[in-house]
Coordinates of C-alpha atoms in Angstrom, one line a residue:
Chain A
M917 CA 268.5 -0.1 198.1
I918 CA 272.2 0.3 197.8
D919 CA 273.6 2.8 200.2
I920 CA 276.2 5.1 198.6
K921 CA 278.0 5.5 201.9
I922 CA 278.4 1.8 202.5
L923 CA 279.5 1.3 198.9
A924 CA 282.2 4.0 199.3
E925 CA 283.4 2.4 202.5
Y926 CA 283.5 -1.0 200.9
A927 CA 285.4 0.4 197.9
G928 CA 288.0 1.9 200.1
L929 CA 288.3 -1.2 202.2
L930 CA 288.5 -3.5 199.2
G931 CA 290.9 -1.2 197.3
K932 CA 293.4 -1.2 200.2
G933 CA 292.9 -5.0 200.5
T934 CA 293.6 -5.5 196.8
I935 CA 296.7 -3.4 197.0
D936 CA 297.9 -5.2 200.1
T937 CA 297.3 -8.6 198.5
L938 CA 299.2 -7.7 195.3
Y939 CA 302.0 -6.1 197.3
M940 CA 302.4 -9.3 199.4
V941 CA 302.1 -11.7 196.5
V942 CA 304.4 -9.8 194.1
L943 CA 307.1 -9.2 196.8
A944 CA 306.9 -12.8 198.0
T945 CA 307.1 -14.2 194.5
T946 CA 310.1 -12.1 193.7
F947 CA 312.0 -13.2 196.9
A948 CA 310.8 -16.8 196.5
Y949 CA 312.4 -16.9 193.0
L950 CA 315.5 -15.2 194.2
F951 CA 316.2 -18.2 196.4
G952 CA 314.1 -20.9 194.8
L953 CA 315.5 -20.5 191.3
P954 CA 319.1 -21.4 192.4
F955 CA 317.8 -24.3 194.4
G956 CA 315.9 -25.6 191.3
V957 CA 319.0 -25.2 189.2
I958 CA 321.1 -27.1 191.8
L959 CA 318.5 -29.9 191.9
V960 CA 318.8 -30.4 188.1
I961 CA 322.6 -30.0 187.6
T962 CA 323.5 -32.3 190.5
D963 CA 321.4 -35.0 189.0
R964 CA 323.1 -38.1 187.6
N965 CA 324.7 -37.5 184.2
H966 CA 324.1 -33.8 184.3
V967 CA 326.7 -31.1 184.2
L968 CA 327.7 -31.2 187.9
P969 CA 326.6 -34.5 189.3
S970 CA 326.6 -34.9 193.0
K971 CA 324.5 -37.6 194.6
K972 CA 324.9 -36.3 198.1
L973 CA 323.9 -32.7 197.4
N974 CA 321.0 -33.8 195.3
A975 CA 319.6 -36.1 197.9
L976 CA 320.2 -33.6 200.7
L977 CA 318.5 -30.7 198.9
G978 CA 315.7 -32.9 197.6
G979 CA 315.1 -34.1 201.2
V980 CA 315.0 -30.6 202.7
I981 CA 312.6 -29.4 200.1
N982 CA 310.3 -32.3 200.6
V983 CA 310.2 -31.7 204.4
M984 CA 309.5 -28.0 203.9
R985 CA 306.7 -28.8 201.5
S986 CA 305.2 -31.2 203.9
V987 CA 304.6 -28.6 206.6
P988 CA 301.1 -27.1 206.3
F989 CA 301.4 -23.4 205.5
I990 CA 299.2 -22.3 208.4
I991 CA 301.6 -24.1 210.8
L992 CA 304.6 -22.6 209.2
L993 CA 303.1 -19.2 209.5
I994 CA 302.9 -19.5 213.2
A995 CA 306.0 -21.5 213.7
I996 CA 308.3 -18.9 212.2
I997 CA 306.8 -15.9 214.0
P998 CA 310.1 -15.3 215.9
F999 CA 312.0 -15.3 212.6
T1000 CA 309.4 -12.9 211.0
R1001 CA 309.8 -10.5 213.9
L1002 CA 313.6 -10.7 213.5
V1003 CA 313.4 -9.8 209.9
V1004 CA 310.8 -7.1 209.7
G1005 CA 310.4 -6.1 213.3
T1006 CA 306.7 -6.9 213.5
T1007 CA 304.4 -9.9 212.9
I1008 CA 301.3 -8.0 211.8
G1009 CA 300.5 -6.4 208.5
A1010 CA 301.2 -7.1 204.8
T1011 CA 305.0 -6.8 205.1
A1012 CA 305.2 -9.2 207.9
S1013 CA 303.2 -11.7 205.8
V1014 CA 305.8 -11.7 203.1
V1015 CA 308.3 -13.5 205.3
P1016 CA 306.3 -16.8 205.8
L1017 CA 305.0 -16.5 202.2
V1018 CA 308.6 -16.5 200.9
I1019 CA 309.7 -19.3 203.2
G1020 CA 306.7 -21.4 202.2
A1021 CA 307.1 -20.7 198.5
I1022 CA 310.9 -21.4 198.1
P1023 CA 310.6 -25.2 198.1
F1024 CA 307.6 -24.9 195.8
V1025 CA 309.5 -22.7 193.4
A1026 CA 312.5 -25.0 193.5
R1027 CA 310.3 -27.9 192.3
M1028 CA 308.6 -25.7 189.7
V1029 CA 312.0 -24.6 188.3
E1030 CA 313.3 -28.1 188.4
T1031 CA 310.4 -29.4 186.3
S1032 CA 310.9 -26.6 183.8
L1033 CA 314.6 -27.1 183.4
K1034 CA 314.2 -30.8 182.9
E1035 CA 312.2 -30.1 179.8
I1036 CA 315.3 -29.3 177.9
D1037 CA 316.6 -31.9 175.6
R1038 CA 319.7 -33.7 176.8
G1039 CA 321.3 -33.3 173.4
T1040 CA 321.1 -29.5 173.6
I1041 CA 323.2 -29.5 176.7
E1042 CA 325.6 -32.0 175.2
A1043 CA 326.0 -29.7 172.1
A1044 CA 326.9 -26.9 174.4
Q1045 CA 329.4 -29.1 176.3
S1046 CA 330.9 -30.2 173.0
M1047 CA 331.5 -26.5 172.2
G1048 CA 333.4 -26.1 175.5
A1049 CA 330.8 -24.4 177.5
S1050 CA 331.3 -24.4 181.3
P1051 CA 328.5 -25.5 183.7
W1052 CA 327.8 -21.9 184.5
E1053 CA 327.6 -20.9 180.8
I1054 CA 325.3 -23.9 180.3
I1055 CA 323.0 -22.8 183.1
R1056 CA 323.0 -19.1 182.1
K1057 CA 323.0 -19.4 178.3
V1058 CA 321.3 -22.7 177.6
M1059 CA 319.2 -24.1 180.4
I1060 CA 317.4 -21.0 181.6
P1061 CA 316.9 -19.2 178.2
E1062 CA 315.8 -22.4 176.5
T1063 CA 313.2 -23.2 179.2
L1064 CA 312.1 -19.6 180.0
P1065 CA 308.6 -19.9 178.5
S1066 CA 308.0 -22.8 180.9
I1067 CA 309.6 -21.0 183.8
I1068 CA 307.3 -18.0 183.2
L1069 CA 304.3 -20.3 183.4
G1070 CA 305.7 -21.6 186.6
V1071 CA 305.9 -18.0 187.9
S1072 CA 302.2 -17.5 187.2
I1073 CA 301.3 -20.7 189.0
T1074 CA 303.5 -19.8 192.0
T1075 CA 301.9 -16.3 192.1
I1076 CA 298.4 -17.7 192.1
T1077 CA 299.3 -20.2 194.8
L1078 CA 300.7 -17.3 196.9
V1079 CA 297.4 -15.5 196.4
G1080 CA 295.8 -18.4 198.2
Y1081 CA 298.5 -18.5 200.9
S1082 CA 298.2 -14.8 201.4
A1083 CA 294.5 -15.3 202.4
M1084 CA 295.7 -17.7 205.1
A1085 CA 298.3 -15.2 206.2
G1086 CA 295.4 -12.7 206.5
A1087 CA 293.8 -15.0 209.0
V1088 CA 296.6 -14.3 211.5
G1089 CA 296.6 -10.5 210.9
G1090 CA 298.5 -10.4 207.7
G1091 CA 296.2 -7.9 205.9
G1092 CA 295.0 -8.1 202.3
L1093 CA 291.8 -9.5 200.8
G1094 CA 292.0 -12.7 202.8
D1095 CA 292.0 -10.7 206.0
I1096 CA 288.9 -8.8 204.9
A1097 CA 287.1 -11.9 203.9
I1098 CA 287.7 -13.4 207.4
R1099 CA 287.2 -10.3 209.5
Y1100 CA 284.1 -8.9 207.8
G1101 CA 282.7 -11.9 206.0
Y1102 CA 283.2 -14.6 208.5
Y1103 CA 283.3 -12.9 211.9
R1104 CA 280.7 -10.2 211.2
Y1105 CA 278.5 -12.2 208.8
Q1106 CA 278.8 -9.5 206.1
K1107 CA 278.2 -11.9 203.3
D1108 CA 278.0 -9.3 200.5
L1109 CA 281.5 -8.1 201.4
M1110 CA 282.8 -11.6 201.5
I1111 CA 281.4 -12.3 198.1
L1112 CA 282.9 -9.1 196.7
T1113 CA 286.2 -10.1 198.1
I1114 CA 286.0 -13.5 196.5
I1115 CA 285.1 -12.0 193.2
L1116 CA 288.1 -9.7 193.4
L1117 CA 290.4 -12.7 194.1
V1118 CA 288.9 -14.5 191.1
V1119 CA 289.7 -11.5 188.9
I1120 CA 293.2 -11.3 190.3
V1121 CA 293.9 -15.0 189.7
Q1122 CA 292.4 -14.8 186.1
F1123 CA 294.5 -11.8 185.4
I1124 CA 297.8 -13.4 186.6
Q1125 CA 297.2 -16.6 184.6
S1126 CA 296.4 -14.6 181.5
V1127 CA 299.5 -12.5 181.8
G1128 CA 301.6 -15.6 182.4
N1129 CA 300.1 -17.4 179.4
F1130 CA 300.5 -14.4 177.2
L1131 CA 304.2 -13.7 178.1
S1132 CA 305.1 -17.4 177.8
R1133 CA 303.6 -17.7 174.4
K1134 CA 305.0 -14.4 173.2
I1135 CA 308.6 -15.3 174.0
D1136 CA 308.5 -18.9 173.0
K1137 CA 310.2 -19.4 169.6
K1138 CA 309.9 -23.1 169.6
N1139 CA 306.6 -23.5 167.9
K1140 CA 306.8 -20.6 165.4
Chain B
M1468 CA 345.7 -36.0 163.6
I1469 CA 343.8 -38.5 165.8
K1470 CA 345.4 -41.6 167.1
I1471 CA 343.5 -44.0 169.2
T1472 CA 345.2 -46.9 170.9
N1473 CA 343.7 -49.8 172.7
L1474 CA 340.6 -47.9 173.7
K1475 CA 338.1 -49.5 175.9
K1476 CA 334.8 -48.3 177.3
V1477 CA 332.8 -50.2 179.9
Y1478 CA 329.5 -49.0 181.3
K1479 CA 328.6 -50.0 184.8
N1480 CA 325.0 -50.2 185.8
D1481 CA 323.1 -52.0 188.5
S1482 CA 323.0 -55.3 186.7
G1483 CA 326.7 -55.4 185.9
Q1484 CA 329.0 -54.2 183.2
I1485 CA 328.4 -53.6 179.6
T1486 CA 331.4 -53.4 177.3
A1487 CA 330.7 -50.8 174.6
L1488 CA 334.1 -50.6 173.0
D1489 CA 337.1 -52.9 173.2
Q1490 CA 340.5 -53.0 171.6
I1491 CA 339.9 -50.0 169.4
D1492 CA 342.9 -48.9 167.4
L1493 CA 342.4 -46.1 164.8
E1494 CA 344.3 -43.5 163.0
V1495 CA 342.8 -40.5 161.3
K1496 CA 345.0 -38.4 159.1
K1497 CA 345.0 -34.7 158.7
G1498 CA 342.6 -33.4 156.1
E1499 CA 340.8 -36.6 155.4
I1500 CA 337.2 -37.7 155.8
F1501 CA 337.2 -40.8 157.9
G1502 CA 334.0 -42.8 158.2
I1503 CA 333.1 -45.2 160.9
I1504 CA 330.2 -47.5 159.9
G1505 CA 328.4 -50.1 161.9
L1506 CA 324.9 -51.3 162.7
S1507 CA 322.9 -49.9 165.7
G1508 CA 324.5 -50.8 169.0
A1509 CA 327.8 -51.6 167.5
G1510 CA 329.5 -48.9 169.5
K1511 CA 330.2 -46.3 166.9
S1512 CA 328.4 -43.5 168.7
T1513 CA 330.3 -44.2 171.9
L1514 CA 333.5 -44.2 169.9
I1515 CA 333.0 -40.7 168.3
R1516 CA 331.8 -39.3 171.7
C1517 CA 335.0 -40.5 173.2
M1518 CA 336.9 -38.3 170.8
N1519 CA 335.7 -35.1 172.6
L1520 CA 335.2 -36.9 176.0
L1521 CA 331.5 -36.6 176.0
E1522 CA 332.1 -40.2 177.0
K1523 CA 335.2 -40.9 179.1
P1524 CA 337.0 -44.0 178.0
T1525 CA 337.6 -46.6 180.6
T1526 CA 341.2 -47.3 179.4
G1527 CA 343.3 -46.6 176.4
S1528 CA 344.8 -43.5 174.7
I1529 CA 343.5 -40.9 172.4
L1530 CA 346.1 -38.5 170.9
I1531 CA 344.8 -35.4 169.1
D1532 CA 347.5 -33.5 167.4
G1533 CA 350.0 -35.3 169.6
Q1534 CA 348.2 -34.4 172.8
E1535 CA 346.9 -37.1 175.1
I1536 CA 343.3 -36.1 175.9
V1537 CA 341.7 -38.8 178.0
E1538 CA 342.7 -37.3 181.3
L1539 CA 341.9 -33.7 180.5
Q1540 CA 339.5 -31.9 182.9
G1541 CA 338.0 -28.6 183.6
M1542 CA 339.5 -25.7 181.7
Q1543 CA 341.8 -27.8 179.6
L1544 CA 339.0 -30.1 178.6
R1545 CA 336.8 -27.1 177.6
K1546 CA 339.7 -25.7 175.6
L1547 CA 340.1 -29.0 173.7
R1548 CA 336.4 -29.3 173.0
S1549 CA 336.3 -25.8 171.6
S1550 CA 338.9 -26.9 169.1
L1551 CA 336.7 -29.8 167.9
G1552 CA 333.4 -29.1 166.2
M1553 CA 330.6 -31.6 166.5
I1554 CA 327.3 -32.0 164.8
F1555 CA 324.4 -34.4 165.7
Q1556 CA 321.6 -36.4 164.3
H1557 CA 319.0 -34.2 165.9
F1558 CA 320.9 -31.0 165.3
N1559 CA 320.6 -29.9 168.9
L1560 CA 320.1 -26.2 168.1
L1561 CA 319.1 -23.6 170.7
M1562 CA 315.4 -23.2 169.9
Q1563 CA 315.0 -19.9 171.6
R1564 CA 317.8 -18.3 169.6
T1565 CA 317.9 -17.1 166.1
V1566 CA 320.0 -18.8 163.5
E1567 CA 322.6 -16.0 164.0
G1568 CA 322.3 -16.4 167.7
N1569 CA 323.0 -20.1 167.4
V1570 CA 326.2 -19.5 165.4
A1571 CA 327.2 -16.8 167.9
F1572 CA 326.9 -19.2 170.8
P1573 CA 330.3 -20.9 170.6
L1574 CA 331.9 -17.6 169.8
E1575 CA 330.4 -16.1 173.0
I1576 CA 331.9 -19.0 175.0
A1577 CA 335.2 -18.4 173.4
G1578 CA 335.1 -14.8 174.5
V1579 CA 335.1 -13.2 171.1
S1580 CA 334.0 -9.6 171.0
K1581 CA 330.5 -8.7 170.0
K1582 CA 331.6 -6.9 166.9
D1583 CA 333.7 -9.8 165.7
I1584 CA 330.9 -12.3 166.5
K1585 CA 328.6 -10.5 164.1
T1586 CA 331.1 -10.5 161.2
R1587 CA 332.1 -14.1 161.8
A1588 CA 328.5 -15.3 162.1
I1589 CA 327.6 -13.7 158.7
E1590 CA 330.7 -15.3 157.2
L1591 CA 329.8 -18.7 158.5
L1592 CA 326.2 -18.5 157.3
E1593 CA 327.4 -17.5 153.9
L1594 CA 329.6 -20.6 153.9
V1595 CA 326.7 -22.9 154.6
G1596 CA 324.3 -21.0 152.3
L1597 CA 321.9 -19.6 154.9
S1598 CA 322.7 -15.8 154.8
D1599 CA 319.0 -15.0 154.2
K1600 CA 317.9 -16.9 157.3
K1601 CA 319.9 -15.3 159.9
K1602 CA 317.0 -13.8 161.8
A1603 CA 314.9 -17.0 161.5
Y1604 CA 314.4 -19.3 164.5
P1605 CA 315.2 -23.0 164.2
A1606 CA 311.6 -24.0 164.3
Q1607 CA 311.0 -22.2 161.0
L1608 CA 313.7 -24.2 159.2
S1609 CA 313.7 -27.6 157.4
G1610 CA 315.9 -30.4 158.7
G1611 CA 318.6 -29.8 156.1
Q1612 CA 318.7 -26.1 157.0
K1613 CA 318.9 -26.9 160.7
Q1614 CA 321.9 -29.1 160.0
R1615 CA 323.5 -26.3 158.0
V1616 CA 323.1 -24.0 161.0
A1617 CA 324.6 -26.8 163.2
I1618 CA 327.6 -27.1 160.8
A1619 CA 328.1 -23.3 160.8
R1620 CA 328.0 -23.3 164.6
A1621 CA 330.5 -26.2 164.8
L1622 CA 332.9 -24.4 162.5
A1623 CA 332.7 -21.1 164.3
N1624 CA 335.9 -21.5 166.3
N1625 CA 337.9 -22.9 163.4
P1626 CA 338.1 -26.5 164.7
K1627 CA 340.9 -28.9 163.9
V1628 CA 338.4 -31.7 163.5
L1629 CA 334.7 -31.9 162.8
L1630 CA 332.9 -34.9 164.5
C1631 CA 329.7 -35.9 162.8
D1632 CA 327.4 -38.1 165.0
E1633 CA 324.9 -39.6 162.5
A1634 CA 324.6 -36.2 161.0
T1635 CA 322.4 -37.2 158.0
S1636 CA 320.4 -40.1 159.6
A1637 CA 317.4 -37.9 160.3
L1638 CA 317.4 -36.4 156.8
D1639 CA 315.8 -37.5 153.5
P1640 CA 318.0 -38.9 150.7
L1641 CA 318.1 -35.6 148.7
T1642 CA 318.9 -33.5 151.8
T1643 CA 321.5 -36.0 152.9
K1644 CA 323.2 -35.6 149.5
S1645 CA 323.3 -31.8 149.8
I1646 CA 324.7 -32.0 153.4
L1647 CA 327.3 -34.5 152.3
A1648 CA 328.3 -32.2 149.5
L1649 CA 328.6 -29.3 151.9
L1650 CA 330.8 -31.4 154.2
K1651 CA 333.0 -32.4 151.3
D1652 CA 333.2 -28.8 150.2
I1653 CA 334.3 -27.7 153.7
N1654 CA 336.8 -30.5 153.8
I1655 CA 338.4 -29.3 150.6
K1656 CA 338.0 -25.5 151.2
L1657 CA 339.2 -25.5 154.8
G1658 CA 341.3 -28.6 154.8
L1659 CA 339.3 -29.7 157.7
T1660 CA 339.6 -33.2 159.1
I1661 CA 336.2 -34.9 159.4
V1662 CA 335.3 -38.0 161.4
L1663 CA 331.8 -39.2 160.8
I1664 CA 329.8 -42.2 162.0
T1665 CA 326.9 -43.6 160.1
H1666 CA 324.9 -46.7 159.4
E1667 CA 324.3 -45.7 155.8
M1668 CA 326.8 -47.1 153.4
G1669 CA 325.8 -44.4 150.9
V1670 CA 327.4 -41.8 153.1
I1671 CA 330.7 -43.7 153.2
K1672 CA 330.7 -44.2 149.4
E1673 CA 329.8 -40.6 148.8
I1674 CA 332.5 -38.7 150.7
C1675 CA 334.8 -40.9 152.8
D1676 CA 338.5 -41.5 152.1
H1677 CA 339.0 -44.2 154.7
V1678 CA 336.5 -46.3 156.5
A1679 CA 336.5 -48.4 159.7
V1680 CA 333.9 -51.1 160.1
I1681 CA 332.8 -51.6 163.6
D1682 CA 330.8 -54.6 164.8
N1683 CA 330.1 -55.9 168.2
N1684 CA 332.3 -53.3 169.9
H1685 CA 335.3 -54.1 167.8
I1686 CA 336.8 -52.7 164.7
V1687 CA 336.7 -55.5 162.2
E1688 CA 338.2 -53.8 159.2
V1689 CA 339.9 -50.5 158.3
G1690 CA 341.0 -49.4 154.8
T1691 CA 340.3 -47.1 151.9
V1692 CA 336.7 -47.1 150.9
I1693 CA 337.4 -48.7 147.6
E1694 CA 339.4 -51.5 149.2
V1695 CA 336.8 -52.3 151.8
I1696 CA 333.9 -52.2 149.3
S1697 CA 335.6 -54.1 146.5
T1698 CA 337.4 -56.7 148.6
P1699 CA 335.7 -56.8 152.0
A1700 CA 337.7 -58.9 154.4
S1701 CA 335.1 -59.2 157.1
E1702 CA 331.6 -60.7 157.1
T1703 CA 330.3 -57.4 158.6
S1704 CA 331.6 -55.4 155.6
R1705 CA 330.2 -57.9 153.2
R1706 CA 326.8 -57.6 154.9
L1707 CA 327.0 -53.8 155.0
F1708 CA 328.5 -53.1 151.6
G1709 CA 327.3 -55.5 149.2
Y1710 CA 326.2 -58.8 147.9
S1711 CA 328.1 -61.6 149.4
G1712 CA 327.2 -63.8 146.5
K1713 CA 325.2 -66.0 148.7
E1714 CA 322.5 -63.4 148.8
I1715 CA 322.1 -63.3 145.0
P1716 CA 319.1 -65.5 144.2
L1717 CA 320.7 -68.1 142.0
L1718 CA 319.9 -71.1 143.9
D1719 CA 317.3 -72.4 141.6
F1720 CA 319.5 -71.8 138.6
Q1721 CA 319.6 -75.1 136.7
Q1722 CA 322.8 -76.2 135.0
E1723 CA 322.3 -77.0 131.3
P1724 CA 322.6 -80.7 130.5
G1725 CA 325.6 -81.7 128.5
V1726 CA 327.9 -79.1 129.8
E1727 CA 331.3 -80.6 130.7
Y1728 CA 332.4 -78.1 133.3
S1729 CA 331.1 -74.9 134.8
I1730 CA 332.0 -72.5 137.5
R1731 CA 330.4 -69.5 139.0
I1732 CA 332.5 -66.5 139.9
K1733 CA 332.0 -63.0 141.2
V1734 CA 334.2 -60.5 139.5
T1735 CA 334.8 -57.0 141.0
F1736 CA 335.8 -54.2 138.7
T1737 CA 337.3 -51.1 140.0
G1738 CA 338.6 -47.9 138.4
K1739 CA 340.0 -48.4 134.9
S1740 CA 339.5 -52.2 134.8
A1741 CA 335.8 -51.5 134.7
L1742 CA 336.2 -50.2 131.2
K1743 CA 337.8 -53.3 129.7
P1744 CA 335.9 -55.7 127.5
V1745 CA 336.7 -58.7 129.7
I1746 CA 333.8 -61.0 128.8
S1747 CA 334.1 -60.8 125.1
N1748 CA 337.9 -61.5 125.5
I1749 CA 337.2 -64.6 127.5
V1750 CA 334.7 -65.9 125.0
R1751 CA 336.9 -65.2 122.0
Q1752 CA 340.2 -66.3 123.3
Y1753 CA 339.4 -69.3 125.4
G1754 CA 336.2 -70.6 123.8
V1755 CA 334.2 -70.7 127.0
D1756 CA 330.6 -69.6 127.4
A1757 CA 330.0 -66.8 129.7
N1758 CA 326.6 -66.4 131.2
I1759 CA 325.8 -63.2 133.2
L1760 CA 323.8 -64.1 136.3
F1761 CA 324.0 -60.8 138.1
G1762 CA 325.5 -57.3 137.5
N1763 CA 325.7 -54.1 139.4
I1764 CA 327.6 -50.9 139.1
D1765 CA 328.2 -48.5 142.0
Y1766 CA 330.0 -45.2 142.2
V1767 CA 332.4 -44.6 145.0
Q1768 CA 333.3 -40.9 145.1
G1769 CA 332.6 -40.8 141.4
A1770 CA 334.7 -43.8 140.5
P1771 CA 332.9 -46.8 139.1
L1772 CA 332.8 -50.0 141.0
G1773 CA 331.3 -53.0 139.2
E1774 CA 330.3 -56.4 140.3
L1775 CA 329.4 -59.2 138.0
V1776 CA 328.4 -62.8 138.7
L1777 CA 329.3 -65.0 135.8
E1778 CA 328.9 -68.6 135.0
L1779 CA 331.8 -69.9 132.8
S1780 CA 331.3 -73.2 131.1
G1781 CA 333.2 -75.2 128.6
D1782 CA 335.9 -77.8 128.9
E1783 CA 337.8 -77.7 132.2
T1784 CA 341.2 -76.5 130.8
S1785 CA 339.6 -73.6 128.9
V1786 CA 337.7 -72.5 131.9
R1787 CA 340.8 -72.6 134.1
N1788 CA 342.8 -70.6 131.4
A1789 CA 340.0 -68.1 131.4
L1790 CA 340.3 -67.7 135.2
G1791 CA 344.0 -67.3 134.8
Y1792 CA 343.4 -64.5 132.3
I1793 CA 341.1 -62.7 134.7
K1794 CA 343.8 -62.9 137.4
K1795 CA 346.4 -61.7 135.0
I1796 CA 344.6 -58.5 134.2
N1797 CA 344.4 -57.8 137.9
L1798 CA 340.7 -58.3 138.4
A1799 CA 339.5 -59.5 141.8
Y1800 CA 337.3 -62.5 141.6
E1801 CA 335.8 -64.9 144.0
V1802 CA 334.7 -68.5 143.2
L1803 CA 331.1 -68.9 144.4
S1804 CA 330.6 -72.5 143.3
A1805 CA 332.3 -75.0 141.1

């Protein structure tokens, strides 16, 4: 028989977990794009034959990104604990998890943005150049608006990746649904709660992907 | 308007150097339509792209309105570019902007106020005949309509010169004709200088005043379109513009037995001479027989340009006199075989 009391307790627990997860993921995605987007842009424009070619900067940035992406997230999480404490004053809880999530996601975002921006036809950029557009105008008025549908798909992929990362952050006291799955499901053998948690995560992932697809399709004028 | 002197462009890559253009001298006059024709890989695209420094020449000089442009950079280069319009083979429109938004783009860059942009965009779309499509997106337009948008966009900042990089090569023949008519119309209405490159001789014949023939990275011939087509001086022009005589399938043509003397010539008629009854005059006055082996009439900007391959036979003196007559009435002819 289903116990109403337990159900209510679960509901409260999972509700808070869901809110924590969404809070971490949304905040982390926002900050990751704040930093990752410019890096992605720099990767593209410093490439050969682009609007501001610079072999050195391109190689340097590309190298740093590759190194950062090679570090397993769980290691990064622990390695930057001092930095996390410096930024948010604590290393426990959802807010504290945002710091490693952002650091981990920046190089990922940079590559996602790079891939999107490279979809633009070389001729379109040339046309803008031929009209006297500056590199900044080309970035702001041509490259980003023209590839926005693809960038938005990248945002949903990044957000979903961060849902996964946030579960790992949960393992070291970060809060959210991942934390619940480990504490109750794994340590206390509460399988039913673990399954509920996973179902919730599936729903969240589906939702994010659907919203991303919908928005991307809605704003894309290329195939209409 | 544009004066190019001793231009050279060399590309460097891992396996060495490739010369794309060499010893290019060219002069484009204000208000004319100047065509550059050549086969793929001849260097014509590089040449037109040097004119707004999308390609930087290796050496040489390009004067536009008396200003040396090859060393321009940054702000000055952008200022120059905004005074030259350019259209492309694949239109290169902004796919996420409406037609109106595309036309507005160069105006935004030039710092025109929002209100003025709106008025100007409507004006430009009217000029290219697309007023009703201003809210449409490029993906909803046909190729010809896209090129019209590109033309409107290129004209937005009142350029001194319009550069056309294979602007009709991706269009079907009918659409090509309508785009060429539009270019001609703009050329006349606005007095705009147009430089175009193409591999289609039809484009040159239809709207160009002067033509430069480019082959193997060199300019092999420059002249008025009529000159170059009627009396091509280079093998490339002959190949591009017409029948070199050798290509006319006459080889198995058997000479009739008993004829004393015969000669095959190719006569080119231009302008008024195309209307004279040359052949009947030859036959009547000189008593030679004239056999027409090949004939063709072309129209260059509306003027007829005829080509006729004749075999004249009779006694040698009469034939020579007949040739003298052709020369006297200022017809160009070329002896193909005697």
